mmCIF file of C-alpha atoms in Angstrom:
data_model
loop_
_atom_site.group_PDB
_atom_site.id
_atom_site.type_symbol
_atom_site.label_atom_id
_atom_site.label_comp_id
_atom_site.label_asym_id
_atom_site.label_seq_id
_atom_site.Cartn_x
_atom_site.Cartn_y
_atom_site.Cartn_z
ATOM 1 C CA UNK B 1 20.047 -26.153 -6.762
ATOM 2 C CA UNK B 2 18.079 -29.118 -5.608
ATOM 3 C CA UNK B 3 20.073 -29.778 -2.428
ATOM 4 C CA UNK B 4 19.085 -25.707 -1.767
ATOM 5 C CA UNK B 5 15.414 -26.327 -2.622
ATOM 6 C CA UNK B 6 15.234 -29.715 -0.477
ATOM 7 C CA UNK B 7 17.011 -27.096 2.695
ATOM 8 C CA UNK B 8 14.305 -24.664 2.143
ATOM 9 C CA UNK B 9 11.792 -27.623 1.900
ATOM 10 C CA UNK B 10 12.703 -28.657 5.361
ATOM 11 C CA UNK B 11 13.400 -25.029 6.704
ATOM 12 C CA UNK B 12 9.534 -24.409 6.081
ATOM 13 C CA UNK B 13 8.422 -27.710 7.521
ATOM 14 C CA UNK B 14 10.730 -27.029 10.606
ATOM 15 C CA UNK B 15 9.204 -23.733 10.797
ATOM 16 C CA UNK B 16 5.170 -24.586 10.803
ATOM 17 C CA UNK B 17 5.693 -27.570 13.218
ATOM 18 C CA UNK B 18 7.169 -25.367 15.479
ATOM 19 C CA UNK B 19 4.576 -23.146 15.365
ATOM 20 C CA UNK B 20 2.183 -25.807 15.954
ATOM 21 C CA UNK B 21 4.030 -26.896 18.998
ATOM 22 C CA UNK B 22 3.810 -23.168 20.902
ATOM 23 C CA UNK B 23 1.967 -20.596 19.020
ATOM 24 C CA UNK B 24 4.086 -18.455 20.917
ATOM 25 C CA UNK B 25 7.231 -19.503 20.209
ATOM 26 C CA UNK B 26 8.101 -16.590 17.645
ATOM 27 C CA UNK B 27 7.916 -13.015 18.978
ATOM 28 C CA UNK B 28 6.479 -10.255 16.314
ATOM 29 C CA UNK B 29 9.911 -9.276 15.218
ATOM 30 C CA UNK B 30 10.764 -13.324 14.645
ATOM 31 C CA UNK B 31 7.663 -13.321 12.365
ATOM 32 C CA UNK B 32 8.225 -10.188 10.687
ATOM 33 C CA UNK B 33 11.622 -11.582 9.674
ATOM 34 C CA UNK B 34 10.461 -15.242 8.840
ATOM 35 C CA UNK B 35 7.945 -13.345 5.990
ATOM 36 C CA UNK B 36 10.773 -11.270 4.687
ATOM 37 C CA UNK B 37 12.888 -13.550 4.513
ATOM 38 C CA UNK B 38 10.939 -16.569 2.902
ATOM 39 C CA UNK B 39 9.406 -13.975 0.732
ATOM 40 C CA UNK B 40 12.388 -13.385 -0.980
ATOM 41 C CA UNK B 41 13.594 -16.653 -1.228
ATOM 42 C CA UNK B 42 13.290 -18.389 -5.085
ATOM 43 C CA UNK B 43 11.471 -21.450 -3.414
ATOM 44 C CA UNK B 44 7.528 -21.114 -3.706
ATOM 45 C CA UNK B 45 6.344 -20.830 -0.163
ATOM 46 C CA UNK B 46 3.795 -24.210 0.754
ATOM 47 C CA UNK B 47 0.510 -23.263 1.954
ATOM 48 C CA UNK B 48 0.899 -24.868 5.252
ATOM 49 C CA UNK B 49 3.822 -22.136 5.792
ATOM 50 C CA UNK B 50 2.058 -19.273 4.082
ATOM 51 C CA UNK B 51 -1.049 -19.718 6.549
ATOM 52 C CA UNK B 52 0.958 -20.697 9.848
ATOM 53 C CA UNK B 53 3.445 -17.076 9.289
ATOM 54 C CA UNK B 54 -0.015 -15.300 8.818
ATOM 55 C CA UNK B 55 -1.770 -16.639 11.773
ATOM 56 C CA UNK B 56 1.618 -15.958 13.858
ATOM 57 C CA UNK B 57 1.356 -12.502 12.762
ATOM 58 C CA UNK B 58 -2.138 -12.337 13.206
ATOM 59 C CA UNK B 59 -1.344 -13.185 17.256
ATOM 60 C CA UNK B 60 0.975 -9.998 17.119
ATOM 61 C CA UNK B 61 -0.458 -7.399 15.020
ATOM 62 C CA UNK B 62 -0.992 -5.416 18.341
ATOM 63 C CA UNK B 63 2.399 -5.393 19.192
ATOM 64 C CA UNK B 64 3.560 -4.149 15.933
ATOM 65 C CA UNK B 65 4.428 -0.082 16.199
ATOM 66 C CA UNK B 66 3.056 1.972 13.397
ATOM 67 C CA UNK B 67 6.507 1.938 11.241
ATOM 68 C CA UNK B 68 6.262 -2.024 11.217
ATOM 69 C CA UNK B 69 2.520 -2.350 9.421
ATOM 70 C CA UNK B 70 3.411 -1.400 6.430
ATOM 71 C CA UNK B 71 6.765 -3.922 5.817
ATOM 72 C CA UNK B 72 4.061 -6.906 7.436
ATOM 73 C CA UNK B 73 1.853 -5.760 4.718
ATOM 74 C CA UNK B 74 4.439 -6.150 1.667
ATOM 75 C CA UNK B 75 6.082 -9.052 3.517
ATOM 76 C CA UNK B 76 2.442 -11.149 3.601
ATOM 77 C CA UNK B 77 2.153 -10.019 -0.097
ATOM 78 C CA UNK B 78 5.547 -11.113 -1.185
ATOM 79 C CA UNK B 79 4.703 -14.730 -0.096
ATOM 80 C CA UNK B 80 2.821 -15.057 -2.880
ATOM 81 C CA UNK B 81 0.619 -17.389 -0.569
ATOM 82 C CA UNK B 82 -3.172 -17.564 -0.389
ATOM 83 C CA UNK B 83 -3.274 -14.060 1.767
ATOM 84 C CA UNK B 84 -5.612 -14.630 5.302
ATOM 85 C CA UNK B 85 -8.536 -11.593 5.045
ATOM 86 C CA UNK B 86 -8.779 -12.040 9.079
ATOM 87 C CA UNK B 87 -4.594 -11.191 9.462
ATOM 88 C CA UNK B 88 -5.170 -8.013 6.532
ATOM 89 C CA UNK B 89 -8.498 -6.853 8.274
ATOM 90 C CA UNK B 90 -7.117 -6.808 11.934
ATOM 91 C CA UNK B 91 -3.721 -4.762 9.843
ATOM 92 C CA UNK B 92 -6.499 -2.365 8.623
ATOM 93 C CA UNK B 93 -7.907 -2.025 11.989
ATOM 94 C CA UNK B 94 -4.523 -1.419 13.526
ATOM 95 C CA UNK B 95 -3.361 0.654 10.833
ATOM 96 C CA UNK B 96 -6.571 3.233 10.874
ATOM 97 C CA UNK B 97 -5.761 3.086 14.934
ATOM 98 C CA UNK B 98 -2.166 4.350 14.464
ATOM 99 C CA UNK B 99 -2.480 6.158 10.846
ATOM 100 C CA UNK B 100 -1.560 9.625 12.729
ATOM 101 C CA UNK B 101 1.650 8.506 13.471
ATOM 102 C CA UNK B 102 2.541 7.442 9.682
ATOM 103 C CA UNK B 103 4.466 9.277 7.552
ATOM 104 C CA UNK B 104 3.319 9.898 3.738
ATOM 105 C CA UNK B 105 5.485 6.888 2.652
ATOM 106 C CA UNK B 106 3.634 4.896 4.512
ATOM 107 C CA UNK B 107 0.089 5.808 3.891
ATOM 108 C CA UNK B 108 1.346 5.137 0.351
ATOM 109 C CA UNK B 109 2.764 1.667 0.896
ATOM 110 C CA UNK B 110 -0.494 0.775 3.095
ATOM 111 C CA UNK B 111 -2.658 1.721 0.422
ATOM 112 C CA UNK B 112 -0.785 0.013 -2.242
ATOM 113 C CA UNK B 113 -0.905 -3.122 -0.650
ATOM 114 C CA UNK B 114 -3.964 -3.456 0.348
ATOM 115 C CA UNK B 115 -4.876 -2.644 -3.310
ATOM 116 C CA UNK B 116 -2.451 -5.147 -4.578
ATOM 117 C CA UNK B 117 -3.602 -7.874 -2.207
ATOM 118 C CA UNK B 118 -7.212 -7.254 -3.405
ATOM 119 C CA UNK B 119 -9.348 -7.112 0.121
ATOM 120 C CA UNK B 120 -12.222 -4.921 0.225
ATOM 121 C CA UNK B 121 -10.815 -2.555 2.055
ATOM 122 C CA UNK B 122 -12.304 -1.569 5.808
ATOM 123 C CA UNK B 123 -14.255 2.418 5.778
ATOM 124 C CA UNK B 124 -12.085 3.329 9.014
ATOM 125 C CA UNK B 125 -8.735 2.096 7.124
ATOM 126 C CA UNK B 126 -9.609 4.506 4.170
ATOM 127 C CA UNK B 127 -10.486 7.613 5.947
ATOM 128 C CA UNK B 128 -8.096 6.900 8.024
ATOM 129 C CA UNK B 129 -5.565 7.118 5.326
ATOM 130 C CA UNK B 130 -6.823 9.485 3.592
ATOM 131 C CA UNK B 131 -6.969 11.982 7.063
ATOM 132 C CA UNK B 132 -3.125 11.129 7.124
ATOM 133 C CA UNK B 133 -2.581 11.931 3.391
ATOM 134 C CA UNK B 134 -4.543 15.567 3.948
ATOM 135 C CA UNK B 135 -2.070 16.068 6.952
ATOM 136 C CA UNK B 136 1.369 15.223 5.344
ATOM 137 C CA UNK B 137 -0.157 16.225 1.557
ATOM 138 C CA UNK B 138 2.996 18.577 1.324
ATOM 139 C CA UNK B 139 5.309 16.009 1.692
ATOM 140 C CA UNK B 140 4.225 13.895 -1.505
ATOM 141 C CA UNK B 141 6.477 13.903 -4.500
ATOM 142 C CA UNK B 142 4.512 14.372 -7.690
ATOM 143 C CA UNK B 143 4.958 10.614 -8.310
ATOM 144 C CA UNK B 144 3.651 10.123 -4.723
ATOM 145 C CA UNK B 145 0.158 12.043 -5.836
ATOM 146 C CA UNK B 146 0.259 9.608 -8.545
ATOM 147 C CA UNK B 147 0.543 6.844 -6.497
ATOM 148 C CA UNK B 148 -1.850 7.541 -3.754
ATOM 149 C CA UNK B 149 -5.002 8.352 -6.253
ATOM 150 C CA UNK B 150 -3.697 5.355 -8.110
ATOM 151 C CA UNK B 151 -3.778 3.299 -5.168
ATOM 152 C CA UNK B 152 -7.968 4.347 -4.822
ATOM 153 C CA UNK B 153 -8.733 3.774 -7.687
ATOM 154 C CA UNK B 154 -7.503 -0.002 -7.778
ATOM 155 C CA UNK B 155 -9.583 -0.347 -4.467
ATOM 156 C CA UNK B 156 -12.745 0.843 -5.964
ATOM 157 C CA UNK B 157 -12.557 4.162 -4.106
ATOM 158 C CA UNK B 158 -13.125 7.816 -4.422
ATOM 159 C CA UNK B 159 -11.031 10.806 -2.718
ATOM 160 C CA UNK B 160 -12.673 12.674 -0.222
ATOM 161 C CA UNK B 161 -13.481 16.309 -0.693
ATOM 162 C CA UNK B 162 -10.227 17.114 1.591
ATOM 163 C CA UNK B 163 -7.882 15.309 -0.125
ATOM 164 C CA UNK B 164 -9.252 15.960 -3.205
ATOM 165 C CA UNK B 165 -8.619 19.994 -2.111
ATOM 166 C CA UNK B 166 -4.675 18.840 -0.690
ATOM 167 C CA UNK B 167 -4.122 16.933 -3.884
ATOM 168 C CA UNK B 168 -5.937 19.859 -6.354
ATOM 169 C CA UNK B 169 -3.381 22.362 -4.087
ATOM 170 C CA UNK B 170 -0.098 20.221 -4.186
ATOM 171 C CA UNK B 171 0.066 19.565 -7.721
ATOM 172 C CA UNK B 172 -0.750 23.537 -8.616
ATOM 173 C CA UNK B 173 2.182 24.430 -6.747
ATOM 174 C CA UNK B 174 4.610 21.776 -7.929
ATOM 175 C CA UNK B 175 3.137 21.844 -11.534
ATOM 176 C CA UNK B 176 6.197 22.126 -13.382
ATOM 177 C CA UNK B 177 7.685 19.133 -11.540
ATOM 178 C CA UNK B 178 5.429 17.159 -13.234
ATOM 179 C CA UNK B 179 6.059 14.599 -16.110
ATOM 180 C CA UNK B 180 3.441 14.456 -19.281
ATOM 181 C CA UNK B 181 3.011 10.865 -18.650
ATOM 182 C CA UNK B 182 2.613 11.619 -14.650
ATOM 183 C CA UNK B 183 -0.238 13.725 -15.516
ATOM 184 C CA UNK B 184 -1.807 12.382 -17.794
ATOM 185 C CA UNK B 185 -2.379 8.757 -15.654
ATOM 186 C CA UNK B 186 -3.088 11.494 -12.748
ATOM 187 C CA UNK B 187 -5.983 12.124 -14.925
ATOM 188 C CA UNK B 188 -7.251 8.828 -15.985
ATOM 189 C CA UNK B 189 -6.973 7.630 -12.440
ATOM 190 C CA UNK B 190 -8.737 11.126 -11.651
ATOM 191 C CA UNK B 191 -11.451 10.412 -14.283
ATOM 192 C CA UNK B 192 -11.583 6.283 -13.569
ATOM 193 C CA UNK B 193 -13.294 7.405 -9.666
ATOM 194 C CA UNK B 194 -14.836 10.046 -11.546
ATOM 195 C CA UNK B 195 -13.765 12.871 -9.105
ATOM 196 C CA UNK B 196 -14.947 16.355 -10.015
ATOM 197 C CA UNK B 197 -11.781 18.735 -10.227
ATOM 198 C CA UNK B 198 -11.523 22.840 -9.420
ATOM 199 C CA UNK B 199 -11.893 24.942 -12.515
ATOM 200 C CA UNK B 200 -8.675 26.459 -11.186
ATOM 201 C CA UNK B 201 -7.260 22.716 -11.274
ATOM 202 C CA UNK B 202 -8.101 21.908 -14.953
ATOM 203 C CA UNK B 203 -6.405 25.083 -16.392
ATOM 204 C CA UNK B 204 -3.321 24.410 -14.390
ATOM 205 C CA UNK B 205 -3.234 20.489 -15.822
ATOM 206 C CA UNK B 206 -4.645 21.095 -19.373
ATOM 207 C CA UNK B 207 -3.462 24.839 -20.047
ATOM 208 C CA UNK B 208 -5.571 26.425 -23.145
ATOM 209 C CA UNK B 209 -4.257 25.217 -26.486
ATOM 210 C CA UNK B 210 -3.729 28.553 -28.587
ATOM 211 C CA UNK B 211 -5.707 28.982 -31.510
ATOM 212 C CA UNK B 212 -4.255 26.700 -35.012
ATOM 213 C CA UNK B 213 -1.743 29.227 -36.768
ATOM 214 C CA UNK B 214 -4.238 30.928 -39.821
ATOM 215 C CA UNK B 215 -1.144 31.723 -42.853
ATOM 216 C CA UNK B 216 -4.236 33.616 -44.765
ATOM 217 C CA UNK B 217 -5.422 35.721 -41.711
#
């Protein structure tokens, strides 16, 4: 174990002085790879490796099609290094640039990064998500829903009207698909931004309880 950890010591020195030596020396896909794979591995990542891999992929975060933002995003999160607010607001920029050509899985994973990694998140990277979520709405699993209005929340958001209307609509039609426990933390994330739901919506989630059984009536 300690020869490993001294290898991965020296694999992350090797890696930062190279990157000192010609900033362009790794390519986007390089970098992308160099998070993953340092991310995963059970050595804590030094500082001076967490900030040179950021401000490498800072360099190519406009090379990086739309399917690749979201794995940067989790790959600079799974670090676990100090994360660089200049690399995750040019990915925001990026990201609200290309957000039409997302799918729903990756509005979601977008989101939920950006809420994990804590940044206050850019106005043009939230409606820009949110526009996406409204336009692939019928592709979200009821967990999705969850996930996406749990995702505001933790950033200190609120749903727009439209995707409050796509969100009211998708769960209404796949109602029965939904757990008690889904709903219910679809609610307290619902009632945590303090969105105002459809009449229409409330029956459908919290159904009448009939009347308590009378045996003397």
């Amino acid at each position: 174990v300690e020869v490993g950890r001294e290898l991965m010591g020296a694999l992350q020195g090797r890696v930062v002085t190279l990157s000192a030596e010609d900033p362009s020396r790794f390519n986007a896909q390089d970098v992308l790879g160099l998070l993953h794979a340092f991310g995963r591995m059970p050595v804590a990542v030094s500082p001076d490796l967490g900030e040179s891999l950021q401000r490498q992929a800072m360099r190519s975060v406009a090379r990086y099609p739309a399917s690749a933002m979201p794995k940067l995003l989790r790959a600079v999160a799974s670090l676990g290094a100090a994360p660089n607010w200049e690399l995750l607001e040019k990915l925001q920029e990026a990201a609200a640039k290309a957000a039409h050509l997302f799918t729903a899985e990756e509005v979601l994973g977008m989101m939920e990064t950006v809420a994990t990694l804590g940044p206050t998140p850019l106005p043009s990277f939230v409606d820009a998500m949110q526009l996406r979520a409204v336009q692939a709405c019928r592709d979200l699993a009821p967990g999705d829903i969850l996930r996406l209005m749990s995702a505001l929340a933790e950033m200190g958001e609120v749903p727009n009207g439209a995707l409050v209307g796509a969100m009211e609509g998708r769960v209404v039609d796949s109602i029965e698909r939904f757990g008690e426990g889904e709903l219910s933390r679809l609610m307290a994330a619902l009632e945590k931004m303090q969105v105002v739901t459809s009449p229409a919506f409330n029956a459908a989630v919290r159904p009448p309880q009939p009347p308590p059984h009378n045996p003397h009536a």
